[in-house]
């Protein structure tokens, strides 16, 4: 395993982290706990969860696994998040999280999913920063972090507060173009940098032929190539992979073992080979999956990815019909309330895409 200094936190994190949002069967607790233990034994030391991953089941799973890791004296870092902004709610939440995780302190605690500067300003007005600082002083958390989906260099406004010690943000071989300005802003600060969705939320491995340009040779697996792309950025401490099963853990650990420094010129060539359209793909994060008229937005947006990737309308129709078993007419019931676009982590023009699908 390779370890990197996590900005000014000074901690040494494994360059692959375990994201707890994609377990194949969260109700099979024993298998999921064993996955965490296997990852830790392979040298992965960063474990990230959240209070709404599978309800509270992801945190509970890590809680069980952490208990075992402590028994076996295996060192690990815990990471979780909160959407709460006011002190009483945050305190209630962290109290439950500490119990679920079986910990006295959480190593990396995140202000979760900042999607716009307005959203950030609201949280700040409600006192989130002061509360996080108090939690740290009281020893309930060790490092104050933020997970951001801001684009452009909006993130500068948060980093200028000089409170955040680490950032969790999306960056991958397909969306780096829309994330580059944020990444450049982060690079200017001595803060830790963890990347979520390094495999494009599954899009890269599901479309290996589209992402062929990131492979160093035809024998390299697409997962290895996508992870090597992330590892090549020295500023990134950890690529957080949402593991579904043991095979995926082994695959990621293998990618670390085969990693050799990639020259900047090669990295630039890879980037110049990518198309602009890759930045507008849905990652399937499900944040928008709360439509008041019950449109299954992630399914439609995933189908729309196929239009972008395959550059033809039939790709959407086929995907809707054969993969999702939904009809395009459902897209037409959108009331344009805008709720989904406000929370979309990729800033996708969901309403326009639904109109496009409905009119096909
Ligand atoms: S804009 Fe349309 S798709 Fe989005 S939440 Fe509102 S009704 Fe649903
Ligand atoms: S449309 Fe946006 S919020 Fe919804 S699943 Fe896709 S990326 Fe996530």
Coordinates of C-alpha atoms and ligand atoms in Angstrom, one line a residue:
X1 CA 0.0 0.0 0.0
X2 CA 1.1 3.6 -0.6
X3 CA 0.5 6.2 2.0
X4 CA 0.4 10.0 1.6
X5 CA 0.4 12.9 3.9
X6 CA -3.1 14.3 4.2
X7 CA -2.4 18.0 4.1
X8 CA -1.9 19.8 7.3
X9 CA -3.7 17.1 9.3
X10 CA -0.4 15.4 9.1
X11 CA -2.1 12.0 9.0
X12 CA -0.8 9.3 6.6
X13 CA -3.7 7.9 4.6
X14 CA -3.7 5.0 2.1
X15 CA -4.1 6.1 -1.5
X16 CA -7.2 4.0 -1.7
X17 CA -10.0 4.5 0.8
X18 CA -13.1 2.5 1.5
X19 CA -16.4 4.3 0.6
X20 CA -19.4 2.8 2.4
X21 CA -22.2 3.7 0.0
X22 CA -22.2 0.8 -2.4
X23 CA -22.2 -2.5 -0.5
X24 CA -23.9 -5.1 -2.6
X25 CA -26.1 -6.4 0.2
X26 CA -26.0 -4.2 3.3
X27 CA -28.3 -6.6 5.1
X28 CA -25.6 -9.3 5.0
X29 CA -23.8 -7.6 7.9
X30 CA -21.2 -10.4 8.2
X31 CA -20.1 -10.2 4.6
X32 CA -19.9 -6.4 4.7
X33 CA -17.9 -6.4 7.9
X34 CA -15.5 -8.9 6.5
X35 CA -15.0 -6.7 3.5
X36 CA -13.9 -3.8 5.8
X37 CA -11.6 -6.2 7.7
X38 CA -10.1 -7.5 4.5
X39 CA -9.5 -4.0 3.2
X40 CA -7.8 -3.0 6.4
X41 CA -5.6 -6.1 6.3
X42 CA -4.6 -5.1 2.8
X43 CA -3.4 -1.7 4.1
X44 CA -6.5 0.5 3.4
X45 CA -6.8 2.7 6.5
X46 CA -9.4 5.3 5.5
X47 CA -13.1 4.4 5.9
X48 CA -15.8 6.8 4.9
X49 CA -19.5 6.5 5.6
X50 CA -22.4 8.8 6.2
X51 CA -25.7 8.8 8.2
X52 CA -27.8 8.3 5.1
X53 CA -25.9 5.6 3.4
X54 CA -28.4 2.7 3.4
X55 CA -30.2 4.7 6.2
X56 CA -27.9 4.2 9.2
X57 CA -26.8 0.7 8.1
X58 CA -23.5 1.7 6.6
X59 CA -22.4 3.5 9.8
X60 CA -23.6 0.5 11.9
X61 CA -21.6 -1.9 9.6
X62 CA -18.4 0.2 10.1
X63 CA -19.2 0.3 13.8
X64 CA -19.1 -3.5 13.9
X65 CA -15.9 -3.6 11.8
X66 CA -14.1 -1.0 13.8
X67 CA -14.8 -3.0 17.0
X68 CA -13.0 -5.9 15.4
X69 CA -10.1 -3.8 14.1
X70 CA -9.6 -2.4 17.6
X71 CA -9.5 -5.9 19.0
X72 CA -6.9 -6.9 16.4
X73 CA -4.9 -3.6 16.9
X74 CA -5.2 -2.6 13.3
X75 CA -4.9 1.2 12.9
X76 CA -7.7 2.9 10.9
X77 CA -9.2 6.4 10.3
X78 CA -13.0 7.0 10.5
X79 CA -14.8 9.5 8.3
X80 CA -18.4 10.5 8.3
X81 CA -20.6 13.5 7.7
X82 CA -23.6 15.6 8.6
X83 CA -26.2 17.6 6.7
X84 CA -27.2 19.3 9.9
X85 CA -26.3 22.9 10.3
X86 CA -27.5 24.1 13.8
X87 CA -25.7 23.1 17.0
X88 CA -28.4 21.2 18.8
X89 CA -29.1 19.0 15.7
X90 CA -25.4 18.5 15.0
X91 CA -24.9 17.4 18.6
X92 CA -27.8 15.0 18.4
X93 CA -26.5 13.6 15.2
X94 CA -22.9 13.1 16.3
X95 CA -24.0 11.5 19.5
X96 CA -25.9 8.9 17.5
X97 CA -23.0 8.5 15.1
X98 CA -20.4 7.9 17.8
X99 CA -22.6 5.3 19.3
X100 CA -23.2 3.6 15.9
X101 CA -19.5 3.7 15.1
X102 CA -18.5 2.6 18.5
X103 CA -16.0 5.5 18.8
X104 CA -15.1 8.3 21.2
X105 CA -13.9 10.5 18.5
X106 CA -14.4 10.7 14.7
X107 CA -11.2 11.3 12.8
X108 CA -12.6 13.2 9.8
X109 CA -16.0 14.9 10.2
X110 CA -17.5 16.5 7.1
X111 CA -19.9 19.3 6.5
X112 CA -21.7 17.2 3.9
X113 CA -22.3 18.0 0.3
X114 CA -22.0 21.8 -0.4
X115 CA -23.6 22.2 -3.8
X116 CA -23.7 26.0 -4.1
X117 CA -22.4 29.1 -2.4
X118 CA -25.9 30.0 -1.3
X119 CA -26.1 26.6 0.4
X120 CA -22.7 27.3 2.1
X121 CA -23.7 30.8 3.2
X122 CA -26.9 29.4 4.8
X123 CA -25.0 26.8 6.7
X124 CA -22.5 29.4 7.9
X125 CA -25.2 31.7 9.0
X126 CA -26.7 28.9 11.1
X127 CA -23.4 28.5 12.9
X128 CA -22.0 25.3 11.5
X129 CA -18.3 26.4 11.6
X130 CA -18.5 27.5 15.3
X131 CA -20.1 24.2 16.2
X132 CA -17.5 22.1 14.3
X133 CA -14.7 24.0 16.1
X134 CA -16.4 23.3 19.5
X135 CA -16.7 19.6 18.6
X136 CA -13.0 19.5 17.8
X137 CA -12.1 21.3 21.1
X138 CA -14.2 18.8 23.0
X139 CA -12.4 15.9 21.3
X140 CA -15.5 14.6 19.6
X141 CA -13.9 15.1 16.2
X142 CA -10.3 15.3 15.2
X143 CA -10.3 17.1 11.8
X144 CA -12.9 19.5 10.3
X145 CA -13.6 18.7 6.7
X146 CA -16.0 19.5 3.9
X147 CA -17.4 17.5 1.0
X148 CA -18.0 19.8 -1.9
X149 CA -19.7 19.6 -5.3
X150 CA -19.0 23.2 -6.1
X151 CA -17.7 23.8 -9.6
X152 CA -15.4 26.5 -10.9
X153 CA -13.3 27.9 -8.1
X154 CA -16.2 28.7 -5.8
X155 CA -14.6 26.4 -3.2
X156 CA -12.0 29.2 -2.6
X157 CA -14.6 31.0 -0.5
X158 CA -14.8 28.0 1.9
X159 CA -11.1 27.4 2.0
X160 CA -10.4 31.1 2.8
X161 CA -12.1 30.5 6.2
X162 CA -9.0 28.6 7.2
X163 CA -11.0 26.2 9.2
X164 CA -11.2 23.2 6.9
X165 CA -8.4 20.7 7.1
X166 CA -9.5 18.4 4.3
X167 CA -11.8 18.4 1.3
X168 CA -13.7 15.5 -0.2
X169 CA -14.6 16.3 -3.8
X170 CA -15.4 14.5 -7.1
X171 CA -12.6 14.0 -9.6
X172 CA -12.1 11.3 -12.2
X173 CA -10.9 10.5 -15.6
X174 CA -14.2 11.6 -17.1
X175 CA -15.2 14.7 -15.1
X176 CA -11.8 16.2 -14.4
X177 CA -12.5 19.0 -16.9
X178 CA -15.4 20.5 -14.9
X179 CA -13.6 19.9 -11.6
X180 CA -10.2 21.2 -12.6
X181 CA -10.7 24.8 -11.4
X182 CA -11.8 23.5 -8.0
X183 CA -8.9 21.2 -7.8
X184 CA -6.5 24.0 -8.7
X185 CA -8.0 26.1 -5.9
X186 CA -7.6 23.2 -3.4
X187 CA -3.9 22.8 -4.5
X188 CA -3.2 26.3 -3.3
X189 CA -3.9 25.3 0.3
X190 CA -2.1 22.8 2.5
X191 CA -5.2 20.8 3.1
X192 CA -6.0 17.1 2.7
X193 CA -7.7 16.1 -0.5
X194 CA -9.8 13.0 -0.9
X195 CA -11.5 12.2 -4.2
X196 CA -14.9 10.6 -4.4
X197 CA -16.2 8.7 -7.5
X198 CA -12.7 8.0 -8.9
X199 CA -14.4 5.5 -11.2
X200 CA -17.0 8.0 -12.3
X201 CA -19.6 6.4 -10.1
X202 CA -19.2 3.1 -12.2
X203 CA -19.5 4.8 -15.6
X204 CA -15.8 4.2 -16.4
X205 CA -15.8 0.4 -15.8
X206 CA -19.2 0.1 -17.4
X207 CA -18.0 1.8 -20.6
X208 CA -14.4 0.6 -20.9
X209 CA -14.3 1.2 -24.7
X210 CA -15.2 4.8 -24.3
X211 CA -12.5 5.4 -21.7
X212 CA -9.8 3.4 -23.6
X213 CA -7.8 6.6 -23.9
X214 CA -6.8 6.4 -20.2
X215 CA -5.2 2.9 -20.5
X216 CA -1.4 2.7 -20.9
X217 CA -1.7 -0.5 -23.0
X218 CA -4.5 -2.8 -24.1
X219 CA -3.9 -5.3 -21.4
X220 CA -4.4 -2.8 -18.5
X221 CA -7.8 -3.1 -16.8
X222 CA -10.0 0.0 -17.0
X223 CA -10.3 0.1 -13.2
X224 CA -6.5 0.1 -12.8
X225 CA -6.1 2.8 -15.4
X226 CA -8.8 5.0 -13.8
X227 CA -7.2 4.6 -10.4
X228 CA -3.7 5.3 -11.8
X229 CA -5.1 8.5 -13.3
X230 CA -6.0 9.6 -9.8
X231 CA -2.8 8.4 -8.1
X232 CA -0.8 10.4 -10.6
X233 CA -2.1 13.6 -8.9
X234 CA 0.3 13.9 -6.0
X235 CA -2.0 16.4 -4.2
X236 CA -4.8 13.7 -4.0
X237 CA -4.2 11.8 -0.8
X238 CA -6.9 9.1 -1.3
X239 CA -9.2 7.8 -4.0
X240 CA -12.4 6.8 -2.2
X241 CA -13.8 3.7 -3.9
X242 CA -17.4 2.6 -3.1
X243 CA -16.7 -1.1 -2.9
X244 CA -19.5 -3.5 -3.7
X245 CA -17.7 -6.8 -2.9
X246 CA -14.3 -8.3 -2.1
X247 CA -13.4 -8.6 -5.8
X248 CA -13.4 -4.8 -6.1
X249 CA -11.2 -4.4 -3.1
X250 CA -8.7 -6.8 -4.5
X251 CA -8.8 -5.0 -7.8
X252 CA -8.1 -1.6 -6.2
X253 CA -5.3 -3.0 -4.0
X254 CA -3.8 -4.6 -7.2
X255 CA -3.9 -1.2 -8.9
X256 CA -1.9 0.3 -6.0
X257 CA 0.7 -2.5 -6.4
X258 CA 1.1 -1.9 -10.1
X259 CA 1.2 1.8 -9.9
X260 CA 4.4 3.6 -11.0
X261 CA 4.7 7.4 -11.2
X262 CA 3.1 8.7 -14.3
X263 CA 5.0 11.5 -16.1
X264 CA 3.2 14.9 -16.2
X265 CA 3.4 14.9 -20.0
X266 CA 1.6 11.6 -20.2
X267 CA -1.1 12.8 -17.8
X268 CA -1.6 15.9 -19.9
X269 CA -1.9 13.8 -23.0
X270 CA -4.6 11.6 -21.3
X271 CA -6.4 14.8 -20.3
X272 CA -6.2 16.3 -23.8
X273 CA -7.6 13.1 -25.2
X274 CA -10.8 13.3 -23.2
X275 CA -13.8 15.1 -24.6
X276 CA -15.6 18.0 -23.0
X277 CA -18.8 16.0 -22.9
X278 CA -17.5 13.7 -20.3
X279 CA -18.0 16.5 -17.7
X280 CA -21.7 16.4 -18.1
X281 CA -22.4 12.8 -17.2
X282 CA -24.6 11.7 -14.3
X283 CA -22.7 9.7 -11.7
X284 CA -25.7 8.0 -10.3
X285 CA -25.2 9.5 -6.8
X286 CA -29.0 9.5 -6.2
X287 CA -29.0 12.8 -4.4
X288 CA -31.8 13.9 -6.8
X289 CA -33.9 10.9 -6.1
X290 CA -36.6 12.7 -4.2
X291 CA -38.8 14.1 -7.0
X292 CA -42.2 15.3 -5.7
X293 CA -43.9 13.8 -8.7
X294 CA -41.9 10.6 -8.4
X295 CA -39.9 10.8 -11.6
X296 CA -37.0 8.3 -11.3
X297 CA -34.5 11.0 -12.2
X298 CA -31.3 9.0 -11.8
X299 CA -32.6 6.3 -14.2
X300 CA -33.4 8.9 -16.8
X301 CA -30.1 10.7 -16.3
X302 CA -28.2 7.5 -16.5
X303 CA -30.0 6.7 -19.8
X304 CA -29.1 10.2 -21.0
X305 CA -25.4 9.4 -20.3
X306 CA -25.8 6.9 -23.1
X307 CA -26.9 9.5 -25.5
X308 CA -23.8 11.5 -24.6
X309 CA -21.4 8.6 -24.6
X310 CA -22.8 6.9 -27.7
X311 CA -23.9 10.1 -29.5
X312 CA -27.3 8.9 -30.6
X313 CA -30.9 9.1 -29.3
X314 CA -31.6 5.4 -29.7
X315 CA -29.1 4.7 -26.9
X316 CA -31.5 6.4 -24.5
X317 CA -34.6 4.6 -25.8
X318 CA -32.8 1.2 -25.5
X319 CA -31.6 1.9 -22.1
X320 CA -35.0 3.1 -20.8
X321 CA -36.8 0.1 -22.3
X322 CA -34.4 -2.8 -21.8
X323 CA -32.5 -1.8 -18.7
X324 CA -34.8 0.4 -16.6
X325 CA -38.2 -0.7 -18.0
X326 CA -39.6 2.8 -17.9
X327 CA -41.2 4.9 -20.7
X328 CA -40.2 8.3 -21.9
X329 CA -43.7 9.7 -21.1
X330 CA -42.9 9.7 -17.4
X331 CA -40.2 12.4 -18.2
X332 CA -43.0 14.7 -19.4
X333 CA -44.7 15.0 -16.0
X334 CA -41.9 17.1 -14.7
X335 CA -43.3 20.3 -13.2
X336 CA -40.0 22.1 -13.5
X337 CA -39.9 22.8 -9.7
X338 CA -36.1 22.8 -9.9
X339 CA -35.6 20.8 -6.7
X340 CA -33.5 18.1 -8.3
X341 CA -31.2 20.6 -10.1
X342 CA -30.5 22.3 -6.7
X343 CA -29.0 19.1 -5.3
X344 CA -27.5 17.6 -8.4
X345 CA -23.8 17.0 -7.6
X346 CA -22.8 17.2 -11.2
X347 CA -24.8 20.4 -11.9
X348 CA -26.7 18.6 -14.7
X349 CA -29.5 20.5 -16.5
X350 CA -32.0 17.8 -15.5
X351 CA -35.1 19.6 -16.6
X352 CA -33.8 20.2 -20.1
X353 CA -32.7 16.6 -20.4
X354 CA -36.1 15.4 -19.3
X355 CA -37.7 17.6 -21.9
X356 CA -35.3 16.3 -24.5
X357 CA -36.2 12.7 -23.6
X358 CA -39.9 13.4 -23.5
X359 CA -39.8 15.0 -27.0
X360 CA -37.9 12.1 -28.6
Ligands
LIG1 S1 -37.7 19.6 -11.7 FE1 -39.0 18.0 -12.4 S2 -37.8 16.1 -12.2 FE2 -36.8 17.7 -10.9 S3 -37.7 17.4 -8.9 FE3 -39.0 18.9 -9.9 S4 -40.6 17.8 -10.9 FE4 -39.0 16.3 -10.3
LIG2 S1 -28.8 13.6 -12.0 FE1 -27.2 14.6 -10.6 S2 -28.0 14.2 -8.5 FE2 -29.1 12.9 -9.9 S3 -28.1 10.9 -9.8 FE3 -27.2 12.1 -11.6 S4 -25.5 13.2 -10.8 FE4 -26.6 12.5 -9.0

